[in-house]
Each structure stands twice: as C-alpha cells, then as structure tokens.
Short mmCIF file of C-alpha atoms in Angstrom, two decimals:
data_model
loop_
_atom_site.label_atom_id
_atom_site.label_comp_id
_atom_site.label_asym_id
_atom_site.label_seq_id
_atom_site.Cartn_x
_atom_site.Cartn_y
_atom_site.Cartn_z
CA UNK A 1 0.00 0.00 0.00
CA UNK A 2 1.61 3.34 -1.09
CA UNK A 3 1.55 6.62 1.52
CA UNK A 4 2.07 9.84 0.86
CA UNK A 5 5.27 11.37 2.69
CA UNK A 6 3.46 12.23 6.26
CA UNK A 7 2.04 8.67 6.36
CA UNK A 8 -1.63 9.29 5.26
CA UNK A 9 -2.77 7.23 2.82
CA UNK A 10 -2.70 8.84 -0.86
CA UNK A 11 -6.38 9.85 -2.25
CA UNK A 12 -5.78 7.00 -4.70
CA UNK A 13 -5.37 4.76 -2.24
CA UNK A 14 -8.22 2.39 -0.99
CA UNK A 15 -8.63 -0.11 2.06
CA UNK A 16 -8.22 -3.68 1.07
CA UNK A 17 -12.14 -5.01 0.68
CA UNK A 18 -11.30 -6.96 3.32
CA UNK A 19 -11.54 -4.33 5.65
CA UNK A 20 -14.55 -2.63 4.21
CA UNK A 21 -16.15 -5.45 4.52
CA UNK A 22 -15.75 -5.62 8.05
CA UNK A 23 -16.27 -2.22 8.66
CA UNK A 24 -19.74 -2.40 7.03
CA UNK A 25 -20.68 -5.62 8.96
CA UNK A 26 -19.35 -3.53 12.62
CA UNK A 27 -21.46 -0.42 11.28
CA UNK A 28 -24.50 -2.37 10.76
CA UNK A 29 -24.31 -4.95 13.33
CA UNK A 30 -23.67 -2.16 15.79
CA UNK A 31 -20.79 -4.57 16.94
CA UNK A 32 -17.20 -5.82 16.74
CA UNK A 33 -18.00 -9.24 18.46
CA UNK A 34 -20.88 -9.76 16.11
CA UNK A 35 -19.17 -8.49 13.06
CA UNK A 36 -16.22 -11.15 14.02
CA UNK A 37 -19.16 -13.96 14.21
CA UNK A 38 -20.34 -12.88 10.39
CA UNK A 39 -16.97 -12.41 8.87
CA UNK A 40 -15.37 -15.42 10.58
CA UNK A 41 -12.48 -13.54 12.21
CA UNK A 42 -11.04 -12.72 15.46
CA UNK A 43 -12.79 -9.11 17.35
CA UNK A 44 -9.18 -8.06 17.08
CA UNK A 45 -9.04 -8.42 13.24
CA UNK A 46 -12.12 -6.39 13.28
CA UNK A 47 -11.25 -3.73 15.20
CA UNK A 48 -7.69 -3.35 12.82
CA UNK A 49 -9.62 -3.87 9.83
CA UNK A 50 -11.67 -0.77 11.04
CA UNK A 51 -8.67 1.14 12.06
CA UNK A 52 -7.21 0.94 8.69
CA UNK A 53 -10.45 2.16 7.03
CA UNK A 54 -10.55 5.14 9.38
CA UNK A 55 -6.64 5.89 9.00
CA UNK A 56 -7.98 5.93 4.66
CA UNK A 57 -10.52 8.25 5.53
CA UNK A 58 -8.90 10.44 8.00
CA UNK A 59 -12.13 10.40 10.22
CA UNK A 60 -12.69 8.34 13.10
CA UNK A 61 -16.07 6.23 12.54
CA UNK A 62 -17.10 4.56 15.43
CA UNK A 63 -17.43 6.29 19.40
CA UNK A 64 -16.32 3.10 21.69
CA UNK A 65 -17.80 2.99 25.15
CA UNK A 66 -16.05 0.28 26.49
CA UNK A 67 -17.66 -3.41 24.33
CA UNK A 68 -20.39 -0.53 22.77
CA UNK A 69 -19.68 1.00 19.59
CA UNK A 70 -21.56 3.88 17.71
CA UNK A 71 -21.03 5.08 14.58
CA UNK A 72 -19.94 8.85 14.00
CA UNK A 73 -21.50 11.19 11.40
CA UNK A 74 -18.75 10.37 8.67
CA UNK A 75 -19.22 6.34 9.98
CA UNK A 76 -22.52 6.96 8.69
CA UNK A 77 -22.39 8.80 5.95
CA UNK A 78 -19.62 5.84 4.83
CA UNK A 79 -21.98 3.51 5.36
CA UNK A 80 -24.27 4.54 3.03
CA UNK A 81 -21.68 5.13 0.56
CA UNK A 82 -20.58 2.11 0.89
CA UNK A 83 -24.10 0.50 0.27
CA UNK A 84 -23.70 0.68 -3.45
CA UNK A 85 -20.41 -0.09 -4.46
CA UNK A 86 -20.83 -3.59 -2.02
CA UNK A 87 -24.12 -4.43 -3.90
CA UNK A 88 -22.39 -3.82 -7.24
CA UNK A 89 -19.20 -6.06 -6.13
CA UNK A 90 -21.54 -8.94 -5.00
CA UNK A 91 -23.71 -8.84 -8.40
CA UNK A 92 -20.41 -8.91 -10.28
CA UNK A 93 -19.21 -11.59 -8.54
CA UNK A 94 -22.14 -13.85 -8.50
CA UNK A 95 -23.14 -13.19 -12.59
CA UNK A 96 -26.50 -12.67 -14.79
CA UNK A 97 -27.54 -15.96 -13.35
CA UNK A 98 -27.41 -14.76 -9.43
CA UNK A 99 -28.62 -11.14 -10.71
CA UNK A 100 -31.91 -13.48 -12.38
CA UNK A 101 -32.59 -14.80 -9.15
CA UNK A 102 -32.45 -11.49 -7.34
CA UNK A 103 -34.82 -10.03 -9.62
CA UNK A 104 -37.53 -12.27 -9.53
CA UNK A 105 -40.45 -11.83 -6.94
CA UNK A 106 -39.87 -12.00 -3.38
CA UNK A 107 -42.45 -12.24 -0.77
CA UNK A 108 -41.54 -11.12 2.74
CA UNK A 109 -44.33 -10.36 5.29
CA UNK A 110 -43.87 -7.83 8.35
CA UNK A 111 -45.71 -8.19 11.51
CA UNK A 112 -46.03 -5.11 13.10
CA UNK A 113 -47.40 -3.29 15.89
CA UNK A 114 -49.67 -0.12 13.97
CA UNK A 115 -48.27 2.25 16.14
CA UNK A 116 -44.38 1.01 14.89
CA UNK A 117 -45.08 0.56 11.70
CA UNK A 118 -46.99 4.08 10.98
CA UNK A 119 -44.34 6.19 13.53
CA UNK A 120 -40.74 4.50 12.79
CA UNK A 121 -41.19 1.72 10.14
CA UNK A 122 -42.61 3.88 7.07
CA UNK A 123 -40.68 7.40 7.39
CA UNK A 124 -37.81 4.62 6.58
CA UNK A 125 -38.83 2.11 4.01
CA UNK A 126 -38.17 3.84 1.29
CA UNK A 127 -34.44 3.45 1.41
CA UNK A 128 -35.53 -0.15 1.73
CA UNK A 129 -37.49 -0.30 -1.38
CA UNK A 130 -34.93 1.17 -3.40
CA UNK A 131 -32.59 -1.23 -2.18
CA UNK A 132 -34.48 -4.75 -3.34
CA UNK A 133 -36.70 -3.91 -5.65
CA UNK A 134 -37.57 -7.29 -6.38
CA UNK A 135 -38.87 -7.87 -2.69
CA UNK A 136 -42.74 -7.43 -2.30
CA UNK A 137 -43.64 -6.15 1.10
CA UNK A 138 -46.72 -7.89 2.95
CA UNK A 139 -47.04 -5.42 5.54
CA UNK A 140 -49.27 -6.83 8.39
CA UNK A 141 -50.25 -5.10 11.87
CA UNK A 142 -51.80 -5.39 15.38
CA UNK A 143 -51.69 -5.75 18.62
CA UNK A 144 -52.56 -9.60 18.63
CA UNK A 145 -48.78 -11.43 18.98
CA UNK A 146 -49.10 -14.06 15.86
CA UNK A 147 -47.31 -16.92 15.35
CA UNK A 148 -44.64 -16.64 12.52
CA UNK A 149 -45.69 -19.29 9.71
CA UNK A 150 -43.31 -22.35 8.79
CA UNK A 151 -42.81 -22.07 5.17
CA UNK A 152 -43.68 -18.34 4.75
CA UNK A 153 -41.00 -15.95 4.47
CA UNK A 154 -41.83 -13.15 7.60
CA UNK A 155 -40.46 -10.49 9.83
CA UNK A 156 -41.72 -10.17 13.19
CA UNK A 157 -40.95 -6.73 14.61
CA UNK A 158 -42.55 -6.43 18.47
CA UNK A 159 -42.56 -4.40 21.62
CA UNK A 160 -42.54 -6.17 25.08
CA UNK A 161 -41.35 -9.52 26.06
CA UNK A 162 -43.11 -12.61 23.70
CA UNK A 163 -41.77 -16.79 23.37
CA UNK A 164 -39.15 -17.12 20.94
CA UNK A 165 -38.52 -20.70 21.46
CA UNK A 166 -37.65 -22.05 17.43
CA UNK A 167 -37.14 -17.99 16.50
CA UNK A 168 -33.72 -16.11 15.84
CA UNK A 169 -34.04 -12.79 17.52
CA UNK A 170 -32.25 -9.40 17.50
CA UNK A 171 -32.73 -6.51 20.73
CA UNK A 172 -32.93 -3.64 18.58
CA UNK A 173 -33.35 -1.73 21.88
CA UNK A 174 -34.74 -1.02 25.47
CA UNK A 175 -37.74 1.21 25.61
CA UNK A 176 -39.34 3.56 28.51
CA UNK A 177 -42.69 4.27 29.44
CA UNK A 178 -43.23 8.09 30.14
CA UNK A 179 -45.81 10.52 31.05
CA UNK A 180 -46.53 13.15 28.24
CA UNK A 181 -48.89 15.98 27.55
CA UNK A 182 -49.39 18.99 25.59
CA UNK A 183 -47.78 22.41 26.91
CA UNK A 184 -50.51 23.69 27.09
CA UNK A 185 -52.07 21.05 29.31
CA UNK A 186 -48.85 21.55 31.48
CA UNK A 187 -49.25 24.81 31.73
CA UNK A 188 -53.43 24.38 32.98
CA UNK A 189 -52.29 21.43 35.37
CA UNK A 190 -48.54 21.36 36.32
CA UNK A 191 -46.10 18.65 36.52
CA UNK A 192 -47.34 17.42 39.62
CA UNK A 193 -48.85 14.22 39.51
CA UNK A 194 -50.58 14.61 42.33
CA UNK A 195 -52.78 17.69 40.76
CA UNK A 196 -53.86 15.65 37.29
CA UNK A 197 -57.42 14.50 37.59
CA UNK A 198 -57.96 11.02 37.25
CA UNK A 199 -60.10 11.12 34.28
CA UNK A 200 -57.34 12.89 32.39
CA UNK A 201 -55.04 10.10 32.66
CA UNK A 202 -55.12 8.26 29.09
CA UNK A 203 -54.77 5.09 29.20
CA UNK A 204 -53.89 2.09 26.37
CA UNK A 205 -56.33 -0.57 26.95
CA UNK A 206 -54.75 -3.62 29.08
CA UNK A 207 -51.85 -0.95 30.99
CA UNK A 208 -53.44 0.67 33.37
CA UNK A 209 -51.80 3.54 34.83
CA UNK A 210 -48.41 2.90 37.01
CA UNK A 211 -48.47 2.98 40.80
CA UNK A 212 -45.01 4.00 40.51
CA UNK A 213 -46.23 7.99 39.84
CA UNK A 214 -46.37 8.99 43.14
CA UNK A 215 -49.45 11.16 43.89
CA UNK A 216 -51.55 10.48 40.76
CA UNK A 217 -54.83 9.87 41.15
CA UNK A 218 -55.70 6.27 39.85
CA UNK A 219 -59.73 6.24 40.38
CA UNK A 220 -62.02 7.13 39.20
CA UNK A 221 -61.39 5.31 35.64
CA UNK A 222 -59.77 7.74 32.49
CA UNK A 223 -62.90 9.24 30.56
CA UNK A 224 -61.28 7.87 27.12
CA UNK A 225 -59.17 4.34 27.03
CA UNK A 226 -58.02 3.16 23.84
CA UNK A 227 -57.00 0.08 22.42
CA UNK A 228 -54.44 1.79 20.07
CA UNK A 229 -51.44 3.31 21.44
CA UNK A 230 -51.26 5.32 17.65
CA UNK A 231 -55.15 6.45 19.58
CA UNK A 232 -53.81 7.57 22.99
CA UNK A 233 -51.10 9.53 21.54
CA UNK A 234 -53.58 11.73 19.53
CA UNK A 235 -56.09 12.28 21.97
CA UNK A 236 -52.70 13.88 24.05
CA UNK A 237 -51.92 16.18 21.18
CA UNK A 238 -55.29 17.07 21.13
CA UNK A 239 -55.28 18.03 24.65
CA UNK A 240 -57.46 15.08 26.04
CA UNK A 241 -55.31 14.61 28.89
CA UNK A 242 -52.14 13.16 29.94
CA UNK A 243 -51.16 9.88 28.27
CA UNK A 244 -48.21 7.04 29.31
CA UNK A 245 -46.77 5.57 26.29
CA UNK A 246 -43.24 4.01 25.08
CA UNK A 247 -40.50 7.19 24.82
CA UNK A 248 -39.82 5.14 21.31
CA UNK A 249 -43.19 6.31 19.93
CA UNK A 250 -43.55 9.84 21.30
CA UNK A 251 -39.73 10.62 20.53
CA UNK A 252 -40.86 12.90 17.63
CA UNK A 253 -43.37 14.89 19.26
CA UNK A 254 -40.91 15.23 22.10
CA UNK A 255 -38.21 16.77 19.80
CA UNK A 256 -40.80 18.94 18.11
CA UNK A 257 -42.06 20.26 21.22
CA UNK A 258 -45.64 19.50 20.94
CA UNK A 259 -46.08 17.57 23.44
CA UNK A 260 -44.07 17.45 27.37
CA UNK A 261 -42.45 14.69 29.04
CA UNK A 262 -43.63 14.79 32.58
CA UNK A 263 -42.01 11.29 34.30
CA UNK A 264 -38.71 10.56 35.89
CA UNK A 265 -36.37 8.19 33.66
CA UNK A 266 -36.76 5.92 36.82
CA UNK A 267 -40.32 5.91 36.97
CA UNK A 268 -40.84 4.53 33.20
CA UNK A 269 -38.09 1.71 33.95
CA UNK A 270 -38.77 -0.94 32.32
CA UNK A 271 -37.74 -4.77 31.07
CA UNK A 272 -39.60 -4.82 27.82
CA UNK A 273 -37.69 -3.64 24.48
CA UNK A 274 -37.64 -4.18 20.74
CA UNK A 275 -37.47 -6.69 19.25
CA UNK A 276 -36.82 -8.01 16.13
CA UNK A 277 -37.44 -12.48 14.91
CA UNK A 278 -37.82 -14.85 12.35
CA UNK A 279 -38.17 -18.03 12.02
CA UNK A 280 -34.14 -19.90 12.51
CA UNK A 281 -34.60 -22.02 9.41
CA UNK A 282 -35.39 -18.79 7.42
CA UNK A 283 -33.43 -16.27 8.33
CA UNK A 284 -30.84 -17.35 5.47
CA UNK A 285 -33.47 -16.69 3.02
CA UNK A 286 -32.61 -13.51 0.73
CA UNK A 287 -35.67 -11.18 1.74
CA UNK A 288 -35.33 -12.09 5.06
CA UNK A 289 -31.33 -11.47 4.93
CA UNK A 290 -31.88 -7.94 3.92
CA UNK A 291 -34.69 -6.66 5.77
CA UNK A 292 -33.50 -7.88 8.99
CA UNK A 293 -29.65 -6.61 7.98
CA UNK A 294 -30.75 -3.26 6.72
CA UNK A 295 -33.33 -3.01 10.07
CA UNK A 296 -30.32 -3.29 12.53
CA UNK A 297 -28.13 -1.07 9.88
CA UNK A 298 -31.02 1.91 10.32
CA UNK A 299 -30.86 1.15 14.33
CA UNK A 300 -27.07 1.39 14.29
CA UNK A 301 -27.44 4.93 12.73
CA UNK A 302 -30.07 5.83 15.42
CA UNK A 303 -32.58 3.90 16.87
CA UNK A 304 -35.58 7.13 17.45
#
C-alpha cells in the first residue's frame, strides 16, 4: 500500500475489501463481536480492519464505550456510501444468473405493531425499497402477537417480552414508558402528579396507569381508554389529557415540542424492548437477509 510522505494514505489509495467489509458488517451490526461472528475472524481483526479504514478516511467512525460501539456522522455517511459499491461487487461476482434470481419476486411479510409501523417503520422504508426492488412487502399489523408461519418468508418486529422458542431474535433496543402531555395542558395542570385528575389520565387498553407515579390519582377510571397506542397519543396532542406511552413512539413529538415529558427516567423503567425475529430455518433466506440486515443497519445509525 503506497503513503504519501506524512504517512496518510494517498487519495488513490483504498482499504483492502477486506476491511470494508468488516467495517460495514461492525457499522450495521452495531458490533465488533458480532461483526467477528459474520466475517469469521477474530474481534481483534475487526477492530484493525476498522482502524485501517478510518486511517484511509482520516475520520474516526465509530465512538467506543467500552464493548459498545456507535457510529460517528462520517461512519454513517460511509456507510451509506458504501451501500452501493458492495451491492455492485456482489452482483459482479455472483453473474446474470445470481442477478436473475435477485430479480424475480420475493415475498416477505412484516408483523407489526400499527403504532411502529406508521411512527418509525414507514418514514424509513423507502431506502428499503430502493434497495431490493424485487422484494414485495406484505405489511401486516396489530396488537394480537401471531405466530410466525413455517414455510412463509416473515419479519416479526414487536414491543414487550413474547416466546421465541424455534425464533432467531435481534434486541434492537430497550424502551421507557413516560408521562406526556401537551404544553398547554402543562401549563393548565402542572407537573405534579398529584394535581392531574384522574379522568385525564389516558390510558392504552390492558396498561393501566403505574403505581409507581407517586401522587396520581388512579380512580375514578380515564374518561377515554383506547385500544391503540397510535389512539392515545392523539387524543394527548389534542389536549385530552395526559397519556403514558413508550419514549420510542412519542420521541418525535418530544423533539418537536408538541407535546411534554412529565415522568422521571426511573419511573418509566422498564424490562420490555424491541425486538426483532424470524423463524431460525429462514433467516438465510434472501428477503429475510436484507430486511432484517438493513433493520439493525437503520438502528445502528439511530434507533428514534
């Protein structure tokens, strides 16, 4: 490999593929360990491979938090870069007869919760569809937990805790409850939960309001309980009241400022999180292979 006279790489230099390679797999696994798994090699030859990538670009990609790893902006904006050029190699490689296959028709169903899909699943699948073109998307929602079928090639994309005996399964990440409201509803009833009247307090059919918000009042019942979490959260930004949903799914209106978060990060603890499955024997099939890669690649770059 030539270098210029300080020891940079010259611009017409390149990492070997090797080592993009691994960098993509780290950047989209959101992991050296796991990245070692998928390329068959040691962590350590993943973490050099990704040293000599940054040491081409000049940039460093990943933050490191002891085994954690996130990637920077340029990390990301590599990645995605990269996305082309990789797709291109593998095409080449494989021939006309491997770039037939791809292009017929592939089925792939998602199971969904409605809130997900509608809040963080669409703003995203775009990118997806202009990725794999030839994959048809069967996308299927609710709040019913269904079993994945045996021969049917499916995504199963789920908040909370659910049996995953016979299912390969990624944590995409842990998830809060919280209390939000409007500002103006704030500003008519404070942040004390002690002062919000009991028929005020939204709730999602099935979760009744937490014990663990000292002071609010519990009884009598909320005026308005919905079976929709997509539900709750409007009747808040309409005012309604004060509603207790994952931080995951308000995150937007959060950041927008429409609507307040009034809990403690201790108070929404929690145990459930995100998850992502499919069934073991298909998770080597091509349309399941990409959506579930190119779901924990979009986590990696963010996960709200």
């Amino acid at each position: 490999m030539r270098s210029t006279h300080n020891g940079a790489m010259s611009r017409l230099d390149l990492p070997p593929l090797h080592a993009l390679q691994a960098f993509e797999a780290a950047a989209r696994l959101g992991s050296f360990s796991a990245a070692a798994a998928e390329r068959h090699l040691t962590h350590s030859a993943v973490s050099r491979a990704v040293a000599l990538v940054e040491h081409g670009c000049g940039e460093a990609l990943f933050t490191r938090s002891g085994p954690r790893i996130r990637l920077t902006p340029a990390g990301q904006a590599l990645l995605a870069r990269l996305a082309e050029p990789l797709h291109a190699l593998h095409a080449a490689l494989h021939g006309p007869q491997q770039a037939s296959a791809d292009a017929a028709p592939q089925p792939l169903a998602i199971h969904t919760l409605p809130s997900f899909a509608q809040t963080w699943l669409l703003p995203r699948l775009q990118d997806f569809i202009e990725r794999h073109p030839a994959i048809v998307l069967s996308l299927q929602v609710g709040y019913t937990p269904v079993s994945l079928p045996p021969l049917e090639p499916a995504v199963a994309l789920r908040f909370g805790q659910f049996e995953r005996s016979g299912l390969q399964s990624w944590l995409l990440w842990r998830d809060m409850l919280v209390a939000v409201a409007t500002p103006r509803w704030v500003e008519a009833r404070g942040r004390d939960p002690g002062a919000w009247p009991g028929r005020q307090l939204l709730r999602l059919a099935g979760q009744p309001w937490p014990r663990r918000l000292e002071g609010a009042r519990l009884e009598p019942p909320a005026a308005l309980e919905c079976a929709d979490a997509l539900l709750v959260l409007h009747a808040a930004l309409r005012g309604l009241g004060v509603a207790w949903l994952r931080r995951s799914l308000v995150e937007p209106w959060l950041s927008s400022g429409e609507l307040m978060c009034l809990s403690s990060q201790a108070a929404g603890a929690t145990d459930k999180a995100m998850w992502m499955a499919c069934r073991q024997e298909l998770a080597e099939k091509p349309a399941v292979r990409a959506f579930t890669d190119w779901i924990e690649q979009q986590v990696a770059q963010g996960p709200l």
